mmCIF file of C-alpha atoms and ligand atoms in Angstrom:
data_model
loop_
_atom_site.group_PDB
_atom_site.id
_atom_site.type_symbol
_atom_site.label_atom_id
_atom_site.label_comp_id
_atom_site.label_asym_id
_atom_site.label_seq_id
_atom_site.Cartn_x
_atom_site.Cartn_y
_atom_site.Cartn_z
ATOM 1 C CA UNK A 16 0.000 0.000 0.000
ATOM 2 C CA UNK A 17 1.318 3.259 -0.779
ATOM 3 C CA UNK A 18 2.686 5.393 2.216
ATOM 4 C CA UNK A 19 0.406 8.478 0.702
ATOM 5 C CA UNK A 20 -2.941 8.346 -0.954
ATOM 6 C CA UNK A 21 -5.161 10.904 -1.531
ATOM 7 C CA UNK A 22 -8.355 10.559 -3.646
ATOM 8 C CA UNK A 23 -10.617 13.546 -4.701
ATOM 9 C CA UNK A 24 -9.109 16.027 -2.284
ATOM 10 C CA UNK A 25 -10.175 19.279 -2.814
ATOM 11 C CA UNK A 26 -9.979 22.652 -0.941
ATOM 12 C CA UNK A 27 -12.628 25.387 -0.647
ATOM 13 C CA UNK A 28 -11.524 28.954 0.857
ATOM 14 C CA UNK A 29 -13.420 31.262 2.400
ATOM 15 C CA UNK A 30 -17.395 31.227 2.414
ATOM 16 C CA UNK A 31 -20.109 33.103 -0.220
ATOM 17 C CA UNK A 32 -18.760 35.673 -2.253
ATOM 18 C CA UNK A 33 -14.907 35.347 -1.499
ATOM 19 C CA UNK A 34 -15.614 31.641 -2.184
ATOM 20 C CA UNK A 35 -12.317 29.819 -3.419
ATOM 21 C CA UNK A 36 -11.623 26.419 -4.905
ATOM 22 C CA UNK A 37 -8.292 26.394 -4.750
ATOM 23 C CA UNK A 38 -7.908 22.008 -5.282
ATOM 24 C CA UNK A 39 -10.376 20.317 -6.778
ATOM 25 C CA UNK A 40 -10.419 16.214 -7.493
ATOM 26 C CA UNK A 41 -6.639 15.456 -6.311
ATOM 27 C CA UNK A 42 -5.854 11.949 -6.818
ATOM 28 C CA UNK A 43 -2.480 11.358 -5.607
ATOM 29 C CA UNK A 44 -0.456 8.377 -4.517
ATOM 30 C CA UNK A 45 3.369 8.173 -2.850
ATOM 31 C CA UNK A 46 5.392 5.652 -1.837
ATOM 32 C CA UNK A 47 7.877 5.962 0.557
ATOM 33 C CA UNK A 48 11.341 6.717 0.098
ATOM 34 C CA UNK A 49 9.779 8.118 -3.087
ATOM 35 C CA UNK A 50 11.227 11.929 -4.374
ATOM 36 C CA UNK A 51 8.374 13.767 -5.871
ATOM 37 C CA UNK A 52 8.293 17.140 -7.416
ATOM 38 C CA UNK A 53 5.507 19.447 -7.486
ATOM 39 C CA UNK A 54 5.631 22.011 -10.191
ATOM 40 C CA UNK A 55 2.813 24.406 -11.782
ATOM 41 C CA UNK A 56 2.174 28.275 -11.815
ATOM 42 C CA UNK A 57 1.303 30.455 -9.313
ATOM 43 C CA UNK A 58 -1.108 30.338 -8.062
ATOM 44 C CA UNK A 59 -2.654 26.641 -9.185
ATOM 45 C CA UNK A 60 -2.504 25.558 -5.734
ATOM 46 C CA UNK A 61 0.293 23.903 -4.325
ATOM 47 C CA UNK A 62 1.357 25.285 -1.399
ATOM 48 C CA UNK A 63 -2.679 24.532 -0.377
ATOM 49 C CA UNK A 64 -1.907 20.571 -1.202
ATOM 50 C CA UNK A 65 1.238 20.633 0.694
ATOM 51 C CA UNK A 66 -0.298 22.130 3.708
ATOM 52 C CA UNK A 67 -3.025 19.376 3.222
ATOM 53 C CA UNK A 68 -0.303 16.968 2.966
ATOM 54 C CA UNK A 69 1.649 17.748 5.617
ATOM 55 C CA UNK A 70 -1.336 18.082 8.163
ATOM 56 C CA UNK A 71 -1.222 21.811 8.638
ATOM 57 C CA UNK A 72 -4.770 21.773 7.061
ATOM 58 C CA UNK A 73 -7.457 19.830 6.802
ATOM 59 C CA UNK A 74 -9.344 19.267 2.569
ATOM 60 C CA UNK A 75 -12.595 20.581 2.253
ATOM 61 C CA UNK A 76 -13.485 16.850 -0.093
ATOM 62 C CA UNK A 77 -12.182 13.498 -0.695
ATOM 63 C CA UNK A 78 -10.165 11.345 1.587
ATOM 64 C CA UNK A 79 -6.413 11.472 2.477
ATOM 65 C CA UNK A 80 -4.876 8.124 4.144
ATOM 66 C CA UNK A 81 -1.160 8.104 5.923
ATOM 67 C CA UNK A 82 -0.013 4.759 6.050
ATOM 68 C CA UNK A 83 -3.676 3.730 5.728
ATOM 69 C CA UNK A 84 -5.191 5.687 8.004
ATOM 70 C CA UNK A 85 -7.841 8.099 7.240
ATOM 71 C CA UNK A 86 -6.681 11.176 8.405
ATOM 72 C CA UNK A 87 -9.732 13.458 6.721
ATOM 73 C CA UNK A 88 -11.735 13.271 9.230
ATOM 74 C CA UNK A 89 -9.367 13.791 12.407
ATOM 75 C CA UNK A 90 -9.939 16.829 14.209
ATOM 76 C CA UNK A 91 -7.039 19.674 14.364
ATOM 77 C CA UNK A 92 -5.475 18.316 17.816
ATOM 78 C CA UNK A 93 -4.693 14.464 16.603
ATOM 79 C CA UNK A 94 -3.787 16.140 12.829
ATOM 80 C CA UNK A 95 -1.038 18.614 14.559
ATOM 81 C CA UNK A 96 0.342 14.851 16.605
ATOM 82 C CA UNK A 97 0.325 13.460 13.885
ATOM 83 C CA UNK A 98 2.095 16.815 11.773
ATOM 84 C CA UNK A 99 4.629 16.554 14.412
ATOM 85 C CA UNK A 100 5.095 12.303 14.150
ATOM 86 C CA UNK A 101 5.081 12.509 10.926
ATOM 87 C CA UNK A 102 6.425 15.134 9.291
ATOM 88 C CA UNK A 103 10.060 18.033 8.341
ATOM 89 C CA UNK A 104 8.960 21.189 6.740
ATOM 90 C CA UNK A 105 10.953 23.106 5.191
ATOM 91 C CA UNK A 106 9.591 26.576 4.086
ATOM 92 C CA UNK A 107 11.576 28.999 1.301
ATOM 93 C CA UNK A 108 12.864 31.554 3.193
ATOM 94 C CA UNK A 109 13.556 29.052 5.737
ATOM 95 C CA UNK A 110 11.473 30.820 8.886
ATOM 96 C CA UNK A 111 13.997 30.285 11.143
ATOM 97 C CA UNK A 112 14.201 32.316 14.745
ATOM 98 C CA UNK A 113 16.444 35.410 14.561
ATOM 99 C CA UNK A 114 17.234 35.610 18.067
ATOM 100 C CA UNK A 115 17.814 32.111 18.619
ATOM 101 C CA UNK A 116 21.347 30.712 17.776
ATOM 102 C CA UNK A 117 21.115 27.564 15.268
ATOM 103 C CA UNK A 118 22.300 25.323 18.018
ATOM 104 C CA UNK A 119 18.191 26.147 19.275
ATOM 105 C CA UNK A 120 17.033 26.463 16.320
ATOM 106 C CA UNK A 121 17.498 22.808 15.098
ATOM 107 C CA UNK A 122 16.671 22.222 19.061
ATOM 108 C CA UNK A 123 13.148 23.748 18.997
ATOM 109 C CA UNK A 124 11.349 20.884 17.472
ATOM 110 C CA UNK A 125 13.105 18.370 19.750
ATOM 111 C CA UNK A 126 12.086 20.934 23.134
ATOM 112 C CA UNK A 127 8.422 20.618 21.930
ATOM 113 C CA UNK A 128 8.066 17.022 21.417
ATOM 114 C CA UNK A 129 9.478 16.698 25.056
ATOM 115 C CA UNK A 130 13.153 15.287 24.258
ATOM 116 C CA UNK A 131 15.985 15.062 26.981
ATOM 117 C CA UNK A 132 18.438 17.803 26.691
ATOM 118 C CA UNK A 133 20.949 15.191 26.404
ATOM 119 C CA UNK A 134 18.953 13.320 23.947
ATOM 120 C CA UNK A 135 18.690 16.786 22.060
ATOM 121 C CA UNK A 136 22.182 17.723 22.388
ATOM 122 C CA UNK A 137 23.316 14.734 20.810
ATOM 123 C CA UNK A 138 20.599 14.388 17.905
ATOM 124 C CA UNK A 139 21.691 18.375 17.455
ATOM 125 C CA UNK A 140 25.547 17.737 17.365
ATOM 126 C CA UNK A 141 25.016 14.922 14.619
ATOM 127 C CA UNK A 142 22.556 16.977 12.308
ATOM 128 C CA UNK A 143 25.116 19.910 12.225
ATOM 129 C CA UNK A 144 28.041 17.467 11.703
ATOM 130 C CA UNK A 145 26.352 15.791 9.230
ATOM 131 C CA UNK A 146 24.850 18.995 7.675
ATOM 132 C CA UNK A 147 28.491 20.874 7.615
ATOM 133 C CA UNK A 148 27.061 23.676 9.956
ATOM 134 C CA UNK A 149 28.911 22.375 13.120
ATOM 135 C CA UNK A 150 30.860 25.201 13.615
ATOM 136 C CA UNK A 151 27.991 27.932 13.567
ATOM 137 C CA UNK A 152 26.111 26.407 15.947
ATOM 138 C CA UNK A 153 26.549 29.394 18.388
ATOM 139 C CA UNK A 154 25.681 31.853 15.364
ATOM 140 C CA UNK A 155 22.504 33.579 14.632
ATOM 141 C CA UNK A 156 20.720 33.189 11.606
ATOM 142 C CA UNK A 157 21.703 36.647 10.641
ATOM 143 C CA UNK A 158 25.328 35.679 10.549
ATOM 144 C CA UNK A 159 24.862 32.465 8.101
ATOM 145 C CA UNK A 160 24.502 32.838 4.582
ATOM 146 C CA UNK A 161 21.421 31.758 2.651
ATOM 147 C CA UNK A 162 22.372 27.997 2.049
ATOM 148 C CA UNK A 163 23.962 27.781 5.559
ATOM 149 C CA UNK A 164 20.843 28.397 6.667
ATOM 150 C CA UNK A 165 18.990 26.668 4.552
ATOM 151 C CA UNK A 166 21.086 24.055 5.761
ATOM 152 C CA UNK A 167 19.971 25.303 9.516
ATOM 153 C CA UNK A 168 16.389 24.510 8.438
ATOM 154 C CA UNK A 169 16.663 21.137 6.842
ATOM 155 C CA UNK A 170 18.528 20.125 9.788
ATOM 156 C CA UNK A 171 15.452 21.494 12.091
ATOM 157 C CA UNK A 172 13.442 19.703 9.450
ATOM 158 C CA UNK A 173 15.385 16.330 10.315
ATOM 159 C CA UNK A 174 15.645 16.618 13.974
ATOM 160 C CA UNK A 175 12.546 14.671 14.540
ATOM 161 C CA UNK A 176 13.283 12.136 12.298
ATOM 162 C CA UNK A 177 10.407 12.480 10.513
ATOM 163 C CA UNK A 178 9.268 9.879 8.003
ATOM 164 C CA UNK A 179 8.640 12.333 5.128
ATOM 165 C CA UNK A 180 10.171 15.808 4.301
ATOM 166 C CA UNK A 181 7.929 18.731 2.366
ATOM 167 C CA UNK A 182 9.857 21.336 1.257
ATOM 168 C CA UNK A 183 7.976 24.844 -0.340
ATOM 169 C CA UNK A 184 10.733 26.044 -2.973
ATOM 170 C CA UNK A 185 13.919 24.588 -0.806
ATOM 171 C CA UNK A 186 16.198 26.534 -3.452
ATOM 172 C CA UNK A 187 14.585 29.578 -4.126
ATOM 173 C CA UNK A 188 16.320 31.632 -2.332
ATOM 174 C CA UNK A 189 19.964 30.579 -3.163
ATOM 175 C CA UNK A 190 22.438 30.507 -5.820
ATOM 176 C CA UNK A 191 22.940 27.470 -8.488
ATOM 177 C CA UNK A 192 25.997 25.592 -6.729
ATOM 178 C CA UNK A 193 24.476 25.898 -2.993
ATOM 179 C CA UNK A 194 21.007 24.594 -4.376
ATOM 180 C CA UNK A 195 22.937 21.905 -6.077
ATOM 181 C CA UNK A 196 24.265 21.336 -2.646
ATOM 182 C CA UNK A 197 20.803 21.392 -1.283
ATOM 183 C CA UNK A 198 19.058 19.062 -3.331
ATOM 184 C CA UNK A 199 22.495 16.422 -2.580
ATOM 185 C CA UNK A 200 21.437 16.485 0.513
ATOM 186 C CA UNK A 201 18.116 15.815 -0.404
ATOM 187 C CA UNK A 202 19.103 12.980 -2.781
ATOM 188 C CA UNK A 203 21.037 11.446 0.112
ATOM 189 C CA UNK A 204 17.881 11.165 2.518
ATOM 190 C CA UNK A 205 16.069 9.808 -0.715
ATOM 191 C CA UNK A 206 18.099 6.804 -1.118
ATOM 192 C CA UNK A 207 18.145 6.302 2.831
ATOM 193 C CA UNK A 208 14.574 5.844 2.868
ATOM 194 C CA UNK A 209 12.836 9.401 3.685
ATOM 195 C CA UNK A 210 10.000 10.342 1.211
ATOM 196 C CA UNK A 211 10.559 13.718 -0.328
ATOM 197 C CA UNK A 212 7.905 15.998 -1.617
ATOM 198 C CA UNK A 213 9.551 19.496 -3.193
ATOM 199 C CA UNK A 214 7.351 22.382 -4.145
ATOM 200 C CA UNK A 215 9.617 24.040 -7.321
ATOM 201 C CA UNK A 216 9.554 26.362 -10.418
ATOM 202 C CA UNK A 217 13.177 24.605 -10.967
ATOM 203 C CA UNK A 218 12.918 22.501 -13.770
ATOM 204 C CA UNK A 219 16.667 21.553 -12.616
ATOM 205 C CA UNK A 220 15.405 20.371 -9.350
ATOM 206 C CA UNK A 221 12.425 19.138 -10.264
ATOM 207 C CA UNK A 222 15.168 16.731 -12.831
ATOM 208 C CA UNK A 223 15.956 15.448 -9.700
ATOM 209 C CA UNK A 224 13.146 13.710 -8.634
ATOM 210 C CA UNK A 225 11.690 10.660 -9.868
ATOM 211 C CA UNK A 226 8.213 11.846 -10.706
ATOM 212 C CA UNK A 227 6.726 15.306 -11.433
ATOM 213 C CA UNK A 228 3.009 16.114 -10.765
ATOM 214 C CA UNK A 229 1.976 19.397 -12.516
ATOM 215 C CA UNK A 230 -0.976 21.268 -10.744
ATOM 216 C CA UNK A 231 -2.910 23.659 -13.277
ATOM 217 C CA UNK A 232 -5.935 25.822 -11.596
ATOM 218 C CA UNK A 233 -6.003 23.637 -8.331
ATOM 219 C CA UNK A 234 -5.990 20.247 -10.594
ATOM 220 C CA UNK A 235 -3.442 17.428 -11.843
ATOM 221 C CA UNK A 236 -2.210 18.362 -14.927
ATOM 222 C CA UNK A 237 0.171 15.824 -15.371
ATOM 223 C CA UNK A 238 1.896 13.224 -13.318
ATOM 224 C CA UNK A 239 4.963 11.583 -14.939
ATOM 225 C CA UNK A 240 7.984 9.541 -14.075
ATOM 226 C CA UNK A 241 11.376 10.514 -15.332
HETATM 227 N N1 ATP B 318 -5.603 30.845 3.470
HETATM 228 C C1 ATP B 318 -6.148 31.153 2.298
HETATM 229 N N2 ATP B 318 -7.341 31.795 2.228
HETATM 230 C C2 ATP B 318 -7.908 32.094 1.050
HETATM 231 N N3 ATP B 318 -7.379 31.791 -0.155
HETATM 232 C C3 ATP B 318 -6.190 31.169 -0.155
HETATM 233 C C4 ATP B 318 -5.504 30.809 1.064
HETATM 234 N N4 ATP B 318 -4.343 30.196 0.724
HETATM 235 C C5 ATP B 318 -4.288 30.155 -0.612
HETATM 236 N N5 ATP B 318 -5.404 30.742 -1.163
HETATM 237 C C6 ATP B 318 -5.705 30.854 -2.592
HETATM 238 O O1 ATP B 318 -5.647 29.547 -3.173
HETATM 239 C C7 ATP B 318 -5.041 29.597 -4.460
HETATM 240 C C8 ATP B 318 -3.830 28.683 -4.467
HETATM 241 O O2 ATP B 318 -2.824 29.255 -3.626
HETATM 242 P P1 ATP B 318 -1.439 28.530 -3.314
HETATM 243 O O3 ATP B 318 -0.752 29.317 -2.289
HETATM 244 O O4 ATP B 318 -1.709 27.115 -3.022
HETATM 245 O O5 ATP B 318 -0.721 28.670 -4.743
HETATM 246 P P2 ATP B 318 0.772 28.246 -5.173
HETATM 247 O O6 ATP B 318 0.629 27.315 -6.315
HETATM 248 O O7 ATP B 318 1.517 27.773 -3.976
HETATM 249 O O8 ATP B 318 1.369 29.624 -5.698
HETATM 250 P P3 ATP B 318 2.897 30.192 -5.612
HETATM 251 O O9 ATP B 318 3.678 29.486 -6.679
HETATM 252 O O10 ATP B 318 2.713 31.639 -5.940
HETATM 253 O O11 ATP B 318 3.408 29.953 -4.236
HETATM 254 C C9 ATP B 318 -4.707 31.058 -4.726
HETATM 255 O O12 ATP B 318 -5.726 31.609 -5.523
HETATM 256 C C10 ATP B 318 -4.694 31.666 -3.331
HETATM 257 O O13 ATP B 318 -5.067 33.030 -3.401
HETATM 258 MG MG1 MG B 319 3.170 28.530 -2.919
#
């Protein structure tokens, strides 16, 4: 069974006049491990699916099952559990805390979910090591330059260990070379079993990835391996 299925999801905004279908009969299926690109102009709607895919909202129609479990019905406390189980995001202009220094940054997620300092220390120390930001862990954002802290927000992305990774335009903000670097790193979690869905314009990233699905106007326009 695939890890993700989604069948007819749609998404209404707003109420009467300001009405807004933004997604309209999404039929979607990923396996794990799987690296998926989501492409399409602005607009067509696919920040709105990733939010519905990564729990942060609930569809207005159809059904979305997790690992086989219906989540389309589960109200807003069990969806943000299982958000936080579940799911890394990682947003384009990273939203990281300015006046934390990284070392809390990639901690944050770790505090919330109730982790042992020294349990959080260590998972920390191995993201940045692993990550190449282990020497700016005392930094602040500020002081980083836009892949090291893109870098700073996959690793806060990772430090749950989630089982999939969404990532809104993980490249936009940085030059070719660093999101080269980026999507290696992204390429690396592929292969070790994470399932990667990237939001893109970047026909370069979107390369990448095994399979593009192309929204138009808040449908599938395409789906297609490469
Ligand atoms: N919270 C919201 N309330 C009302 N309308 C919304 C909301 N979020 C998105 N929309 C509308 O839904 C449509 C799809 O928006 P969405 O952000 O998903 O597009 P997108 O494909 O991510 O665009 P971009 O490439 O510019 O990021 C747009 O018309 C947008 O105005
Ligand atoms: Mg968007």
């Amino acid at each position: 069974m695939s890890l993700i299925i989604m069948k007819n999801i749609g998404k209404v905004f707003g109420h009467g006049d300001s009405k807004l279908q933004a997604l309209s009969n999404i039929n979607i299926n990923i396996e794990k491990g799987e690296m998926v690109a989501i492409m399409g102009p602005s607009g067509s709607g696919k920040s709105s699916l990733l939010n519905i895919l990564g729990c942060m909202d609930n569809s207005t129609e159809g059904k979305y099952y997790l690992e086989g479990k219906d989540l389309s019905t589960l109200k807003s406390r069990k969806l943000a559990k299982v958000r936080n189980q579940m799911f890394g995001f990682i947003v384009q202009h990273f939203a990281l805390l300015d006046d934390y220094d990284v070392y809390e940054n990639i901690a944050l997620p770790l505090e919330y979910a109730g982790v042992r300092k020294r349990f959080r220390n260590e998972i920390v120390l191995n993201l940045a090591n692993e990550l190449g930001i282990a020497q700016k862990l005392k930094r602040k954002p500020r002081e980083l330059s836009g892949g090291q802290n893109q870098r700073v927000a996959i690793a806060r992305a990772l430090a749950n260990n989630p089982e999939i990774i969404l990532a809104d335009e993980p490249t936009g903000a940085l030059d070719k070379k660093t999101g080269e670097e980026v999507m290696g790193i992204f390429e690396e979690l592929s292969r070790n079993g994470k399932t990667i869905v990237i939001v893109t314009h970047d026909e370069n990233v979107a390369k990448k990835c095994k399979r593009i699905i192309k929204i138009e106007d808040g449908s599938v326009a395409m789906s297609k391996e490469e």
